[in-house]
PDB file of C-alpha atoms in Angstrom:
ATOM      1  CA  MET A   1      32.372 174.883 337.730  1.00 49.00           C
ATOM      2  CA  PRO A   2      35.609 176.649 338.031  1.00 51.00           C
ATOM      3  CA  GLN A   3      38.602 175.299 338.330  1.00 46.00           C
ATOM      4  CA  VAL A   4      41.133 176.008 342.075  1.00 45.00           C
ATOM      5  CA  VAL A   5      44.754 176.682 340.838  1.00 41.00           C
ATOM      6  CA  ARG A   6      46.996 176.358 343.828  1.00 45.00           C
ATOM      7  CA  ALA A   7      50.366 177.442 343.770  1.00 40.00           C
ATOM      8  CA  GLN A   8      53.155 176.438 346.110  1.00 43.00           C
ATOM      9  CA  LEU A   9      56.644 178.961 346.338  1.00 41.00           C
ATOM     10  CA  VAL A  10      59.172 177.269 347.523  1.00 43.00           C
ATOM     11  CA  LEU A  11      62.657 179.247 347.905  1.00 45.00           C
ATOM     12  CA  CYS A  12      65.920 177.917 347.855  1.00 46.00           C
ATOM     13  CA  TYR A  13      69.118 179.619 349.485  1.00 48.00           C
ATOM     14  CA  SER A  14      71.810 177.179 348.321  1.00 49.00           C
ATOM     15  CA  CYS A  15      70.335 177.758 344.667  1.00 50.00           C
ATOM     16  CA  THR A  16      72.307 179.875 342.291  1.00 54.00           C
ATOM     17  CA  LEU A  17      70.866 182.150 339.793  1.00 54.00           C
ATOM     18  CA  GLU A  18      72.937 181.999 336.483  1.00 57.00           C
ATOM     19  CA  MET A  19      73.408 185.440 335.544  1.00 59.00           C
ATOM     20  CA  PRO A  20      74.693 186.192 331.691  1.00 67.00           C
ATOM     21  CA  SER A  21      78.268 186.339 331.855  1.00 86.00           C
ATOM     22  CA  VAL A  22      80.382 189.158 329.839  1.00 88.00           C
ATOM     23  CA  THR A  23      84.239 188.849 328.867  1.00 93.00           C
ATOM     24  CA  THR A  24      85.765 192.006 327.548  1.00 95.00           C
ATOM     25  CA  ARG A  25      89.147 192.596 326.664  1.00 97.00           C
ATOM     26  CA  PHE A  26      90.812 196.100 325.638  1.00 97.00           C
ATOM     27  CA  ARG A  27      94.433 197.791 326.129  1.00 98.00           C
ATOM     28  CA  ALA A  28      94.666 200.595 328.431  1.00 98.00           C
ATOM     29  CA  LYS A  29      97.423 203.398 330.080  1.00 98.00           C
ATOM     30  CA  LEU A  30      97.863 203.339 333.588  1.00 98.00           C
ATOM     31  CA  PHE A  31      97.781 206.336 335.304  1.00 96.00           C
ATOM     32  CA  ARG A  32      98.713 207.420 339.416  1.00 95.00           C
ATOM     33  CA  MET A  33      96.278 209.429 341.783  1.00 91.00           C
ATOM     34  CA  PRO A  34      98.861 212.365 342.741  1.00 90.00           C
ATOM     35  CA  GLY A  35      99.607 212.261 346.538  1.00 87.00           C
ATOM     36  CA  LYS A  36     100.622 209.877 348.857  1.00 86.00           C
ATOM     37  CA  GLY A  37      99.419 206.229 348.785  1.00 84.00           C
ATOM     38  CA  GLY A  38      97.803 207.497 345.330  1.00 88.00           C
ATOM     39  CA  TRP A  39      96.388 204.513 343.804  1.00 94.00           C
ATOM     40  CA  THR A  40      97.294 203.192 340.257  1.00 97.00           C
ATOM     41  CA  PHE A  41      94.433 202.922 338.071  1.00 97.00           C
ATOM     42  CA  ALA A  42      93.321 201.580 334.635  1.00 98.00           C
ATOM     43  CA  PRO A  43      90.829 203.371 332.961  1.00 98.00           C
ATOM     44  CA  VAL A  44      87.925 201.033 331.632  1.00 97.00           C
ATOM     45  CA  PRO A  45      86.600 202.513 328.236  1.00 96.00           C
ATOM     46  CA  GLU A  46      82.559 203.000 328.344  1.00 94.00           C
ATOM     47  CA  HIS A  47      82.152 200.583 325.857  1.00 93.00           C
ATOM     48  CA  HIS A  48      83.311 197.825 327.835  1.00 94.00           C
ATOM     49  CA  ALA A  49      82.258 198.826 331.247  1.00 92.00           C
ATOM     50  CA  PRO A  50      79.803 196.746 333.694  1.00 91.00           C
ATOM     51  CA  PRO A  51      76.955 198.420 334.044  1.00 86.00           C
ATOM     52  CA  VAL A  52      76.578 199.440 338.462  1.00 86.00           C
ATOM     53  CA  MET A  53      75.277 196.804 340.794  1.00 82.00           C
ATOM     54  CA  HIS A  54      76.470 198.113 344.131  1.00 82.00           C
ATOM     55  CA  GLY A  55      76.653 201.243 345.956  1.00 80.00           C
ATOM     56  CA  TRP A  56      79.065 203.669 345.275  1.00 82.00           C
ATOM     57  CA  GLY A  57      78.847 203.122 341.752  1.00 82.00           C
ATOM     58  CA  ARG A  58      80.674 199.885 341.903  1.00 90.00           C
ATOM     59  CA  SER A  59      80.310 196.325 340.384  1.00 93.00           C
ATOM     60  CA  SER A  60      82.332 193.497 340.587  1.00 93.00           C
ATOM     61  CA  VAL A  61      84.581 191.942 338.404  1.00 95.00           C
ATOM     62  CA  VAL A  62      87.456 189.567 337.405  1.00 96.00           C
ATOM     63  CA  ALA A  63      90.128 191.418 336.756  1.00 97.00           C
ATOM     64  CA  SER A  64      93.332 190.383 334.568  1.00 97.00           C
ATOM     65  CA  VAL A  65      95.898 192.704 333.487  1.00 97.00           C
ATOM     66  CA  ASP A  66      98.958 191.425 331.003  1.00 97.00           C
ATOM     67  CA  GLY A  67      97.973 187.880 332.511  1.00 95.00           C
ATOM     68  CA  TYR A  68      98.028 188.551 336.708  1.00 97.00           C
ATOM     69  CA  GLU A  69      93.971 187.594 337.524  1.00 97.00           C
ATOM     70  CA  TRP A  70      92.236 188.734 340.640  1.00 96.00           C
ATOM     71  CA  LYS A  71      89.043 189.560 341.958  1.00 97.00           C
ATOM     72  CA  THR A  72      87.862 193.183 342.269  1.00 96.00           C
ATOM     73  CA  SER A  73      85.606 195.556 341.715  1.00 95.00           C
ATOM     74  CA  VAL A  74      85.545 198.959 339.190  1.00 96.00           C
ATOM     75  CA  TRP A  75      83.694 201.537 340.098  1.00 92.00           C
ATOM     76  CA  ARG A  76      81.926 204.442 338.499  1.00 93.00           C
ATOM     77  CA  GLU A  77      83.575 208.483 339.284  1.00 91.00           C
ATOM     78  CA  LYS A  78      80.735 210.870 339.163  1.00 90.00           C
ATOM     79  CA  SER A  79      82.325 212.102 335.998  1.00 91.00           C
ATOM     80  CA  GLY A  80      80.991 209.134 334.802  1.00 90.00           C
ATOM     81  CA  ARG A  81      84.648 207.367 333.674  1.00 94.00           C
ATOM     82  CA  THR A  82      84.735 203.972 334.950  1.00 96.00           C
ATOM     83  CA  LEU A  83      88.065 202.319 336.804  1.00 97.00           C
ATOM     84  CA  LEU A  84      90.058 199.761 337.507  1.00 97.00           C
ATOM     85  CA  PRO A  85      92.302 200.013 340.295  1.00 97.00           C
ATOM     86  CA  VAL A  86      95.452 198.041 339.608  1.00 97.00           C
ATOM     87  CA  PRO A  87      97.448 196.592 342.877  1.00 96.00           C
ATOM     88  CA  LYS A  88     101.172 196.237 342.344  1.00 95.00           C
ATOM     89  CA  ALA A  89     101.148 192.761 341.973  1.00 95.00           C
ATOM     90  CA  ALA A  90      99.343 192.747 339.203  1.00 96.00           C
ATOM     91  CA  ARG A  91     101.574 195.684 337.637  1.00 95.00           C
ATOM     92  CA  GLY A  92     104.617 194.497 337.913  1.00 94.00           C
ATOM     93  CA  ASP A  93     107.391 196.791 336.630  1.00 95.00           C
ATOM     94  CA  LYS A  94     104.997 198.737 334.924  1.00 96.00           C
ATOM     95  CA  GLY A  95     103.647 202.073 335.981  1.00 94.00           C
ATOM     96  CA  ASP A  96     102.246 205.405 335.552  1.00 95.00           C
ATOM     97  CA  GLY A  97     101.678 205.675 331.728  1.00 97.00           C
ATOM     98  CA  ASP A  98     102.642 202.422 330.533  1.00 98.00           C
ATOM     99  CA  THR A  99     100.088 200.254 328.371  1.00 98.00           C
ATOM    100  CA  VAL A 100      98.338 196.970 329.477  1.00 98.00           C
ATOM    101  CA  THR A 101      96.039 194.479 328.353  1.00 98.00           C
ATOM    102  CA  VAL A 102      93.001 194.178 330.280  1.00 98.00           C
ATOM    103  CA  ARG A 103      90.350 191.285 330.484  1.00 97.00           C
ATOM    104  CA  LEU A 104      87.348 191.756 332.689  1.00 96.00           C
ATOM    105  CA  ASP A 105      84.625 189.036 333.281  1.00 94.00           C
ATOM    106  CA  PHE A 106      81.518 190.260 334.980  1.00 91.00           C
ATOM    107  CA  ASN A 107      77.923 189.430 335.026  1.00 86.00           C
ATOM    108  CA  VAL A 108      74.985 191.703 333.539  1.00 69.00           C
TER     109      VAL A 108
END
């Protein structure tokens, strides 16, 4: 006689899935978008870019620029280039054309 196997699915809304984490480091030259209020960005080399995880080509990361760390997102332009917006607090005295050391931590 065949055995009947019953499975029970338990949903746990307080549980978190362990996602593999990646840390990557690189140097980048800052650039400022033209126009009033233009943002400053660090381009992310293609082989250091996280996979797109959210709409608008965004991926959540923990970024560090020259040792200043914050939670943010990088996003992929239609051209395929990935950009990290770098706020004034992270740039310090650096600006357009200056080189910074970047660390990105993200899940894949």
